Coordinates of C-alpha atoms and ligand atoms in Angstrom, one line a residue:
Chain A
M1 CA 0.0 0.0 0.0
S2 CA 3.0 2.3 -0.1
A3 CA 2.6 3.2 -3.8
V4 CA 2.4 7.0 -4.3
L5 CA 0.6 6.3 -7.6
A6 CA -1.3 3.3 -8.9
V7 CA -3.1 2.8 -12.1
Q8 CA -5.4 -0.3 -11.8
A9 CA -6.5 -1.9 -15.1
A10 CA -7.3 1.3 -16.8
S11 CA -9.0 1.0 -20.2
I12 CA -10.2 3.7 -22.6
R13 CA -11.5 3.5 -26.1
F14 CA -11.6 6.2 -28.8
G15 CA -14.1 5.1 -31.4
G16 CA -12.4 2.1 -33.0
V17 CA -9.1 2.5 -31.1
Q18 CA -8.5 0.8 -27.8
A19 CA -5.9 3.3 -26.5
L20 CA -5.5 1.6 -23.1
Q21 CA -6.3 -2.0 -22.4
E22 CA -6.3 -2.8 -18.7
A23 CA -3.1 -0.9 -18.2
S24 CA -1.7 -1.2 -14.6
L25 CA 1.2 0.6 -13.0
R26 CA 2.4 1.0 -9.4
V27 CA 5.0 3.6 -8.6
E28 CA 6.7 3.9 -5.2
P29 CA 7.7 7.2 -3.7
G30 CA 11.0 8.6 -5.1
E31 CA 11.1 6.3 -8.2
F32 CA 12.3 7.4 -11.6
V33 CA 10.3 5.4 -14.1
G34 CA 10.9 5.6 -17.9
L35 CA 7.7 4.9 -19.8
I36 CA 8.4 3.9 -23.3
G37 CA 6.6 2.3 -26.2
P38 CA 6.1 2.7 -30.0
N39 CA 4.1 5.6 -31.4
G40 CA 0.4 5.2 -30.6
A41 CA 1.0 2.8 -27.8
G42 CA -1.0 4.9 -25.4
K43 CA 1.7 6.7 -23.4
T44 CA 0.1 10.1 -23.6
T45 CA -3.3 8.7 -23.0
L46 CA -2.1 7.0 -19.8
L47 CA -0.6 10.3 -18.5
R48 CA -3.9 12.0 -19.3
V49 CA -5.9 9.3 -17.5
I50 CA -3.6 9.7 -14.5
T51 CA -4.1 13.5 -14.4
G52 CA -7.8 13.3 -15.1
I53 CA -7.8 15.1 -18.4
L54 CA -9.3 11.8 -19.6
R55 CA -11.6 9.5 -17.6
P56 CA -11.0 5.8 -18.2
D57 CA -13.9 3.7 -19.3
T58 CA -13.0 1.2 -16.6
G59 CA -10.3 1.0 -14.1
H60 CA -9.0 3.3 -11.3
V61 CA -6.3 5.8 -10.5
L62 CA -5.0 5.9 -6.9
L63 CA -2.9 8.7 -5.3
R64 CA -1.3 7.6 -2.1
G65 CA -3.9 4.9 -1.8
A66 CA -6.9 7.2 -2.3
D67 CA -9.1 6.7 -5.4
V68 CA -9.0 9.9 -7.5
T69 CA -10.6 8.4 -10.6
H70 CA -13.6 10.8 -10.4
Q71 CA -11.7 13.9 -9.3
S72 CA -10.9 16.9 -11.6
T73 CA -7.5 17.6 -12.9
A74 CA -7.1 20.6 -10.7
A75 CA -7.9 18.6 -7.6
R76 CA -5.3 16.0 -8.5
V77 CA -2.7 18.6 -9.2
R78 CA -3.4 20.1 -5.8
Q79 CA -2.6 16.7 -4.3
G80 CA 0.8 16.7 -5.9
L81 CA 0.5 15.6 -9.5
A82 CA 2.0 17.7 -12.3
L83 CA 2.1 17.1 -16.0
T84 CA 4.0 18.5 -18.9
H85 CA 2.2 18.3 -22.2
Q86 CA 3.8 16.5 -25.2
I87 CA 2.4 19.3 -27.4
V88 CA 3.4 22.4 -25.5
R89 CA 0.6 24.5 -24.1
P90 CA 2.1 27.8 -22.9
F91 CA -0.1 30.9 -22.4
R92 CA 1.3 32.6 -25.4
S93 CA 0.0 36.1 -24.6
M94 CA 1.8 36.0 -21.3
T95 CA 5.4 36.5 -20.5
V96 CA 7.6 33.5 -19.8
L97 CA 7.8 34.7 -16.2
D98 CA 4.0 35.0 -15.8
N99 CA 3.5 31.5 -17.1
V100 CA 5.6 30.2 -14.2
V101 CA 4.3 32.7 -11.6
L102 CA 0.7 31.5 -12.2
A103 CA 1.8 27.9 -11.4
A104 CA 3.9 29.0 -8.5
G105 CA 0.8 30.8 -7.1
Y106 CA -1.3 27.7 -6.8
H107 CA -1.9 28.5 -3.1
R108 CA -3.4 31.8 -4.2
T109 CA -5.6 30.4 -7.0
S110 CA -7.3 27.7 -4.9
G111 CA -10.6 29.5 -5.3
P112 CA -11.8 32.7 -7.1
L113 CA -12.7 34.5 -3.9
H114 CA -9.4 33.8 -2.3
A115 CA -7.7 34.9 -5.6
L116 CA -9.7 38.1 -5.6
F117 CA -8.3 39.1 -2.2
N118 CA -4.7 38.4 -3.2
V119 CA -2.6 40.9 -5.2
S120 CA 1.0 40.4 -4.2
R121 CA 3.1 38.3 -6.5
G122 CA 6.4 38.9 -4.7
S123 CA 7.3 35.4 -3.4
E124 CA 5.9 33.7 -6.4
T125 CA 8.0 35.8 -8.7
E126 CA 11.1 35.0 -6.8
R127 CA 10.4 31.3 -6.9
A128 CA 9.6 31.5 -10.6
M129 CA 12.8 33.3 -11.4
A130 CA 14.8 30.6 -9.5
I131 CA 13.0 27.8 -11.4
L132 CA 13.5 29.5 -14.8
G133 CA 17.2 29.7 -14.0
K134 CA 17.2 26.0 -13.1
V135 CA 15.7 24.9 -16.4
G136 CA 18.0 27.2 -18.4
L137 CA 15.5 29.9 -19.2
G138 CA 17.2 32.6 -17.2
G139 CA 17.3 35.8 -19.2
S140 CA 14.1 35.1 -21.1
E141 CA 11.7 36.0 -18.2
R142 CA 10.3 39.1 -19.9
K143 CA 9.8 37.6 -23.3
L144 CA 6.4 36.7 -24.5
A145 CA 6.0 32.9 -24.4
D146 CA 4.9 33.2 -28.0
A147 CA 8.4 34.4 -29.0
L148 CA 10.2 31.2 -27.7
P149 CA 11.4 28.5 -30.0
L150 CA 10.1 25.0 -29.4
G151 CA 13.1 23.8 -27.5
Q152 CA 12.7 26.6 -24.9
L153 CA 8.9 26.0 -24.7
K154 CA 9.7 22.5 -23.7
R155 CA 11.7 23.9 -20.8
L156 CA 8.9 26.4 -20.0
E157 CA 6.5 23.4 -19.7
L158 CA 8.9 21.8 -17.2
A159 CA 9.4 25.0 -15.3
R160 CA 5.6 25.4 -14.9
A161 CA 5.3 21.9 -13.6
L162 CA 8.1 22.3 -11.2
A163 CA 6.5 25.5 -9.9
L164 CA 3.6 23.4 -8.7
E165 CA 6.0 21.7 -6.3
P166 CA 4.8 18.2 -7.3
S167 CA 5.4 15.0 -5.5
V168 CA 4.7 13.1 -8.7
L169 CA 6.0 14.6 -11.9
L170 CA 4.7 13.2 -15.2
L171 CA 6.7 14.3 -18.2
D172 CA 5.4 13.7 -21.8
E173 CA 8.4 13.7 -24.2
P174 CA 10.2 16.7 -22.5
L175 CA 13.3 16.1 -24.7
A176 CA 11.6 16.0 -28.1
G177 CA 12.8 18.8 -30.3
L178 CA 16.0 19.4 -28.3
N179 CA 19.4 18.8 -29.8
H180 CA 21.8 16.3 -28.2
T181 CA 23.4 18.8 -25.7
E182 CA 20.1 20.3 -24.7
A183 CA 18.6 16.9 -24.2
L184 CA 21.5 15.9 -22.0
Q185 CA 21.1 19.0 -19.9
Q186 CA 17.3 18.7 -19.6
A187 CA 17.6 15.0 -18.6
D188 CA 20.1 16.0 -15.9
T189 CA 17.7 18.7 -14.7
I190 CA 15.0 16.1 -14.4
A191 CA 17.3 13.6 -12.7
A192 CA 18.2 16.4 -10.2
V193 CA 14.5 17.0 -9.5
N194 CA 14.1 13.2 -8.8
A195 CA 17.1 13.2 -6.5
E196 CA 15.3 15.8 -4.4
S197 CA 12.7 13.1 -3.7
T198 CA 10.2 13.9 -6.5
T199 CA 8.7 10.8 -8.1
V200 CA 9.1 11.0 -11.9
I201 CA 7.5 9.2 -14.7
L202 CA 9.3 10.1 -18.0
V203 CA 7.7 9.3 -21.3
E204 CA 10.4 9.7 -23.9
H205 CA 11.5 8.4 -27.3
N206 CA 15.1 9.4 -26.6
L207 CA 16.1 6.0 -25.3
E208 CA 19.7 7.0 -24.8
Q209 CA 18.6 9.5 -22.1
V210 CA 16.0 7.2 -20.7
M211 CA 18.6 4.4 -20.2
R212 CA 21.0 6.9 -18.7
V213 CA 18.7 8.5 -16.1
C214 CA 15.9 6.1 -15.3
R215 CA 16.2 3.3 -12.7
R216 CA 13.1 1.5 -13.9
I217 CA 11.5 1.2 -17.3
A218 CA 8.0 0.2 -18.2
V219 CA 7.0 -0.6 -21.7
L220 CA 3.6 0.2 -23.1
N221 CA 2.4 -1.5 -26.2
A222 CA -1.1 -1.4 -27.7
G223 CA -2.5 0.0 -24.5
A224 CA -1.0 -2.5 -22.1
I225 CA 2.2 -2.6 -20.0
V226 CA 4.1 -5.5 -21.6
S227 CA 7.3 -5.3 -19.6
D228 CA 8.4 -3.5 -16.5
G229 CA 11.7 -3.7 -14.5
A230 CA 15.3 -2.7 -14.4
P231 CA 16.4 -1.0 -17.7
A232 CA 18.9 -3.7 -18.8
Q233 CA 16.4 -6.4 -18.1
V234 CA 13.6 -4.7 -19.9
M235 CA 15.7 -4.0 -23.0
A236 CA 16.7 -7.7 -23.2
D237 CA 13.0 -8.8 -23.0
P238 CA 12.0 -10.4 -26.3
I239 CA 8.5 -9.0 -25.9
V240 CA 9.9 -5.5 -26.0
R241 CA 12.0 -6.3 -29.1
E242 CA 8.9 -7.6 -30.7
A243 CA 6.9 -4.5 -29.8
Y244 CA 9.5 -2.4 -31.5
V245 CA 9.9 -4.4 -34.6
G246 CA 10.0 -2.0 -37.5
D247 CA 10.3 0.9 -35.1
G248 CA 14.1 0.8 -35.2
V249 CA 14.3 2.4 -31.8
V250 CA 15.9 -0.5 -29.8
A251 CA 18.6 -0.8 -32.4
H252 CA 19.4 2.8 -31.8
A253 CA 19.4 2.3 -28.0
D254 CA 21.9 -0.5 -28.4
A255 CA 24.2 1.7 -30.4
Chain B
M1 CA -26.6 71.3 -17.3
S2 CA -29.6 70.8 -19.5
A3 CA -32.0 68.0 -19.0
Y4 CA -30.8 66.6 -22.3
E5 CA -27.1 66.5 -21.1
I6 CA -28.1 65.0 -17.8
S7 CA -30.0 62.2 -19.5
L8 CA -27.2 61.7 -22.0
L9 CA -24.5 61.4 -19.3
S10 CA -26.8 59.0 -17.4
V11 CA -27.0 56.7 -20.4
V12 CA -23.3 57.0 -20.9
G13 CA -22.7 55.9 -17.3
I14 CA -25.0 52.9 -17.6
N15 CA -23.3 51.8 -20.9
V16 CA -19.9 52.1 -19.2
I17 CA -21.1 49.8 -16.4
L18 CA -22.5 47.3 -18.9
A19 CA -19.5 47.3 -21.3
V20 CA -16.9 47.1 -18.5
S21 CA -18.9 44.3 -16.8
L22 CA -19.2 42.4 -20.1
N23 CA -15.4 42.8 -20.4
L24 CA -14.9 40.9 -17.2
I25 CA -16.7 37.9 -18.7
S26 CA -15.7 38.1 -22.4
G27 CA -12.4 40.1 -22.1
F28 CA -10.7 38.9 -19.0
C29 CA -12.1 35.3 -18.9
G30 CA -12.6 34.8 -22.6
Q31 CA -16.3 33.7 -22.4
I32 CA -17.8 35.4 -25.4
S33 CA -21.3 36.5 -24.4
L34 CA -23.9 37.9 -26.8
G35 CA -26.6 37.9 -24.2
H36 CA -25.5 40.6 -21.7
G37 CA -28.7 42.5 -22.5
A38 CA -30.7 39.7 -20.8
F39 CA -28.9 40.1 -17.4
Y40 CA -29.3 43.9 -17.8
G41 CA -33.0 43.4 -18.4
A42 CA -33.4 40.8 -15.6
G43 CA -31.9 43.4 -13.2
A44 CA -34.1 46.2 -14.5
Y45 CA -37.3 44.1 -14.1
A46 CA -36.2 42.9 -10.6
A47 CA -35.4 46.4 -9.5
A48 CA -38.6 47.8 -11.0
L49 CA -40.8 45.2 -9.2
T50 CA -38.9 45.8 -5.9
A51 CA -39.2 49.6 -6.3
V52 CA -43.0 49.4 -6.9
A53 CA -43.4 47.1 -3.9
T54 CA -41.1 48.7 -1.4
H55 CA -40.2 52.3 -2.7
N56 CA -36.7 51.5 -1.4
L57 CA -33.9 52.5 -3.8
V58 CA -31.1 50.5 -2.2
L59 CA -33.3 47.4 -1.9
A60 CA -34.3 47.7 -5.5
L61 CA -30.7 48.1 -6.8
V62 CA -29.6 45.2 -4.7
A63 CA -32.5 43.1 -6.1
G64 CA -31.4 44.0 -9.6
A65 CA -27.8 42.9 -9.0
V66 CA -28.8 39.7 -7.2
V67 CA -31.3 38.6 -9.9
G68 CA -28.9 39.6 -12.7
S69 CA -26.2 37.5 -11.0
L70 CA -28.4 34.5 -10.4
L71 CA -29.4 34.4 -14.1
G72 CA -25.7 34.9 -14.9
I73 CA -24.6 31.9 -12.8
I74 CA -27.3 29.7 -14.4
V75 CA -26.0 30.7 -17.8
G76 CA -22.4 30.3 -16.5
F77 CA -23.3 26.6 -15.8
A78 CA -24.2 26.3 -19.4
S79 CA -20.8 27.8 -20.3
L80 CA -19.2 24.8 -18.5
R81 CA -20.9 22.4 -21.0
V82 CA -20.2 24.2 -24.3
R83 CA -17.1 25.3 -26.1
S84 CA -16.6 29.0 -26.3
D85 CA -17.8 29.4 -29.9
F86 CA -21.1 27.7 -29.0
L87 CA -21.3 29.9 -25.9
A88 CA -21.8 32.9 -28.2
V89 CA -24.8 31.2 -29.8
T90 CA -26.1 29.9 -26.4
T91 CA -26.1 33.4 -25.0
I92 CA -27.9 34.8 -28.1
G93 CA -30.6 32.3 -27.3
V94 CA -30.7 33.4 -23.7
N95 CA -31.3 37.0 -24.8
F96 CA -34.1 36.0 -27.2
L97 CA -35.7 33.7 -24.6
F98 CA -35.5 36.5 -22.0
T99 CA -37.3 39.1 -24.1
G100 CA -39.7 36.6 -25.5
F101 CA -40.6 35.5 -21.9
V102 CA -41.0 39.0 -20.5
R103 CA -43.3 40.0 -23.4
K104 CA -45.6 37.2 -22.5
Q105 CA -45.8 37.7 -18.7
S106 CA -48.7 39.8 -17.5
W107 CA -47.1 40.3 -14.1
L108 CA -44.2 41.9 -15.9
G109 CA -46.5 44.2 -17.8
G110 CA -46.3 42.1 -21.0
E111 CA -45.7 44.2 -24.2
M112 CA -46.6 47.3 -22.2
G113 CA -43.7 46.9 -19.7
I114 CA -43.7 48.5 -16.3
S115 CA -44.6 52.2 -16.2
S116 CA -45.3 52.9 -12.6
I117 CA -41.8 52.8 -11.2
P118 CA -41.6 55.3 -8.4
P119 CA -38.9 58.0 -8.5
S120 CA -35.6 57.4 -6.7
G121 CA -36.1 60.7 -4.7
L122 CA -32.7 61.9 -5.9
G123 CA -34.0 63.9 -8.9
A124 CA -32.5 63.7 -12.4
T125 CA -29.2 65.2 -11.4
G126 CA -29.0 62.9 -8.3
N127 CA -29.7 59.9 -10.5
M128 CA -27.0 60.9 -12.9
V129 CA -24.5 61.4 -10.0
L130 CA -25.4 57.9 -8.6
I131 CA -25.0 56.3 -12.1
L132 CA -21.6 58.0 -12.7
A133 CA -20.4 57.0 -9.2
C134 CA -21.4 53.4 -9.9
A135 CA -19.6 53.6 -13.3
L136 CA -16.5 54.7 -11.6
I137 CA -16.7 52.0 -9.0
T138 CA -17.2 49.4 -11.7
I139 CA -14.1 50.7 -13.5
A140 CA -12.1 50.6 -10.2
L141 CA -13.3 47.1 -9.4
S142 CA -12.4 46.0 -12.9
L143 CA -8.9 47.5 -12.6
Y144 CA -8.5 45.8 -9.2
I145 CA -9.6 42.4 -10.4
N146 CA -7.2 42.6 -13.3
K147 CA -4.4 43.2 -10.8
S148 CA -5.4 40.5 -8.5
W149 CA -4.8 36.8 -8.8
M150 CA -8.4 36.4 -9.9
G151 CA -7.7 38.5 -13.0
F152 CA -4.4 36.7 -13.6
T153 CA -6.2 33.4 -13.4
F154 CA -9.1 34.7 -15.7
R155 CA -6.5 35.4 -18.4
A156 CA -5.1 31.9 -18.1
V157 CA -8.6 30.4 -18.3
G158 CA -9.5 32.6 -21.3
E159 CA -6.4 31.7 -23.2
D160 CA -6.3 27.9 -22.6
E161 CA -8.6 26.3 -20.1
D162 CA -7.0 22.8 -20.3
A163 CA -3.5 24.3 -19.7
A164 CA -5.0 26.2 -16.8
A165 CA -6.4 23.1 -15.3
T166 CA -3.0 21.4 -15.4
L167 CA -1.7 24.3 -13.4
A168 CA -4.2 23.5 -10.5
V169 CA -6.9 26.0 -11.6
N170 CA -10.5 25.0 -11.0
V171 CA -11.7 26.3 -14.4
A172 CA -15.4 25.9 -13.6
S173 CA -15.3 28.0 -10.5
Y174 CA -13.5 30.8 -12.2
K175 CA -15.9 30.9 -15.1
L176 CA -18.8 31.0 -12.7
A177 CA -17.1 33.8 -10.8
A178 CA -16.7 35.8 -14.0
F179 CA -20.3 35.3 -14.9
G180 CA -21.5 36.0 -11.4
I181 CA -19.6 39.3 -11.0
G182 CA -20.1 40.5 -14.5
T183 CA -23.9 39.9 -14.5
A184 CA -24.3 41.3 -11.0
L185 CA -23.0 44.6 -12.4
A186 CA -25.2 44.3 -15.4
G187 CA -28.2 43.8 -13.1
L188 CA -27.1 46.8 -11.1
A189 CA -27.0 48.8 -14.4
G190 CA -30.5 47.5 -15.1
G191 CA -31.7 48.9 -11.7
L192 CA -30.2 52.2 -12.4
Y193 CA -31.8 52.3 -15.8
A194 CA -35.2 51.5 -14.3
Y195 CA -35.0 54.5 -11.9
F196 CA -33.6 56.7 -14.7
T197 CA -36.5 56.1 -17.1
Q198 CA -39.2 55.0 -14.6
F199 CA -40.6 53.0 -17.5
I200 CA -39.2 49.7 -18.9
T201 CA -40.2 47.4 -21.7
A202 CA -38.4 44.3 -23.1
D203 CA -37.3 46.3 -26.1
A204 CA -34.6 48.1 -24.1
F205 CA -32.8 44.8 -23.4
D206 CA -33.0 43.0 -26.7
F207 CA -30.3 41.4 -28.8
V208 CA -29.2 44.7 -30.4
V209 CA -28.1 45.9 -27.0
S210 CA -26.0 42.8 -26.5
V211 CA -24.4 43.3 -29.9
M212 CA -23.7 47.0 -29.1
L213 CA -22.1 46.0 -25.8
L214 CA -19.9 43.4 -27.3
A215 CA -18.9 45.9 -30.0
M216 CA -17.8 48.3 -27.3
V217 CA -15.7 45.6 -25.7
V218 CA -14.1 44.5 -28.9
I219 CA -13.6 48.0 -30.2
G220 CA -12.2 49.2 -26.9
G221 CA -9.8 46.3 -26.8
I222 CA -10.7 42.9 -25.3
G223 CA -9.5 42.8 -21.7
S224 CA -8.6 46.5 -21.5
T225 CA -10.7 48.3 -18.8
W226 CA -9.9 51.8 -20.0
G227 CA -10.2 51.0 -23.7
V228 CA -13.6 49.5 -23.1
A229 CA -14.8 52.4 -21.0
V230 CA -13.7 54.9 -23.6
A231 CA -15.3 52.9 -26.4
A232 CA -18.6 52.8 -24.3
V233 CA -18.6 56.6 -24.1
V234 CA -17.8 57.1 -27.7
L235 CA -20.2 54.5 -29.1
T236 CA -23.0 55.9 -26.9
L237 CA -22.4 59.5 -28.0
L238 CA -21.8 58.7 -31.7
P239 CA -25.4 57.7 -32.6
E240 CA -26.5 60.8 -30.7
A241 CA -24.3 63.0 -32.9
I242 CA -25.1 61.2 -36.1
R243 CA -28.9 60.6 -35.8
F244 CA -29.4 58.3 -38.7
L245 CA -27.0 55.8 -37.2
N246 CA -29.6 55.1 -34.6
D247 CA -31.9 53.5 -37.2
Y248 CA -29.2 51.1 -38.3
R249 CA -27.7 50.3 -34.9
L250 CA -27.5 46.6 -35.4
L251 CA -25.9 47.0 -38.8
V252 CA -23.5 49.6 -37.6
F253 CA -22.4 47.9 -34.4
G254 CA -22.4 44.5 -35.9
G255 CA -20.4 45.8 -38.8
L256 CA -17.9 47.5 -36.5
L257 CA -17.6 44.4 -34.4
V258 CA -16.8 42.1 -37.4
L259 CA -14.5 44.7 -38.9
M260 CA -12.5 45.1 -35.7
I261 CA -12.1 41.4 -35.1
R262 CA -10.8 41.1 -38.7
L263 CA -8.5 44.1 -38.8
A264 CA -7.5 44.9 -35.2
P265 CA -8.2 42.1 -32.8
G266 CA -6.5 44.1 -30.0
G267 CA -9.0 46.9 -30.4
M268 CA -8.3 50.6 -29.8
A269 CA -6.2 49.7 -26.7
G270 CA -4.1 47.4 -28.9
L271 CA -3.7 50.0 -31.6
F272 CA -2.8 52.6 -29.0
K273 CA -0.2 50.3 -27.4
Q274 CA 1.3 49.6 -30.9
L275 CA 1.5 53.4 -31.5
V276 CA 3.2 54.1 -28.2
W277 CA 5.6 51.1 -28.8
R278 CA 6.5 52.4 -32.3
S279 CA 7.1 55.9 -31.2
A280 CA 9.2 54.7 -28.2
K281 CA 11.5 52.9 -30.6
P282 CA 14.4 55.0 -31.8
Ligands
ADP301 N1 -8.5 12.2 -28.2 C1 -8.4 11.1 -29.0 N2 -9.3 10.8 -29.9 C2 -9.2 9.7 -30.7 N3 -8.1 8.9 -30.7 C3 -7.1 9.2 -29.8 C4 -7.2 10.3 -29.0 N4 -6.1 10.3 -28.2 C5 -5.3 9.3 -28.6 N5 -6.0 8.6 -29.6 C6 -5.5 7.3 -30.2 O1 -5.1 6.5 -29.1 C7 -3.9 5.8 -29.4 C8 -2.8 6.1 -28.4 O2 -2.4 7.5 -28.5 P1 -1.4 8.1 -27.6 O3 -1.7 7.9 -26.2 O4 -1.2 9.6 -28.0 O5 0.0 7.3 -28.0 P2 1.5 7.7 -27.6 O6 1.5 8.8 -26.7 O7 2.0 6.4 -27.0 O8 2.1 7.9 -29.0 C9 -3.5 6.2 -30.8 O9 -4.0 5.3 -31.7 C10 -4.2 7.5 -31.0 O10 -4.5 7.8 -32.3
MG302 MG1 2.4 10.7 -27.0

């Protein structure tokens, strides 16, 4: 019962596509789990089910043992979940700083009335500046989010999630669109966050970085977890190789 | 001041309250409403009935704000179910339902409206001062909300509600708050209008009014309190100056609305900012 996050036999169907098929996952506090799988395996869908953006047709999501399947996204985030979107979703008309300040002010935005009687942004601004420095966006605070290239928007996505002070951080392809050096840095930043006792689930196609930083890997294929364990063991699993046939990703990871 | 000027300033003040309050909903929070006239009307009728029954100005104005807000929160609940482009259509429907309903109710005076509204006791000048004071308070409230965390969160919800939800924002409660506050102010404006004319019919709150108000918001600059307030003043005075405009109000305001959205989505406030920004550059 010590799992910080548990997905129990979650299934969800979009028209003719069974995106999740009784997917189950248990994550202990402090773990750093890489969630991999071919395109269309259901990785994004699983993260969306965990955060409540999608409701599973059947199955449950548990946070620290409590069933949150019917709670809103905001309620789950307030209990320590945070998600970065695969397709970045910045507030484009706001500055980079304001994007992060809003997240950092989650105490102040707990309800409209409470928010109405709060004006000061001092402490949130300070915290947001520090986080932006940490993800490598120092110096871009005053720019409009709209003006950032994709690589930096990926970092902004991470910065906003970190500003929520999550206990469980869900990252959907945070390294996509970054060059080799940037990906390395970003992966290190994520590893450092995990080292400060934040549980991390990392969905990523960059297997080189996943193998480097994650201590456990779960493989999703056709909506189900088909393999789960230590990185080397999972990579040697014939089922995983089969799942990736034609995808060419494992060959790359071996290189 | 002539009676004409007093009456004109009163109407200007009422329109400023209406446009600035609509801006809270459509500008700050991004919930495009083409039914603000209905909340304005609900407030006017509630205030008129209360005035007739109690002869109490404060009570009547409070009743106007409360009833406007109640209807607003009900429509706000609808906004939780529909995407924003459908909300515009839904609110048009609300406006037509409202005027259609009122015209059929004998207890609301039917087609004849309510004509026995007692005077406020303040006189025409007093009424005008009260209206202008309420307009200033509305502007001040709007400026404050924009500075507060509520306004900050409204902007996030207006831009991308799913992204806001992932940042711990309870989107539904913020939308309801925007509707609740914005329509309370519209209801208050309705109460002030009832005392100003002492005679109301459904025609004063029809769809054309809603289009005119949204035109003020868009032309002033969605989200800009001052821009919207100035647009409300100008667009109220313009048809007075150019009489024939009055006969084609829907055409003129609707046309301006569409033109502005196509050519300058930032409105006058946006154009003004661009101008300042350009002249500030070396
Ligand atoms: N909102 C949706 N509507 C319809 N189909 C969807 C939707 N979201 C995902 N899918 C489908 O579900 C499957 C899993 O998608 P996704 O979770 O995005 O995969 P991954 O992130 O692993 O690439 C895909 O076949 C995708 O086309
Ligand atoms: Mg995906």
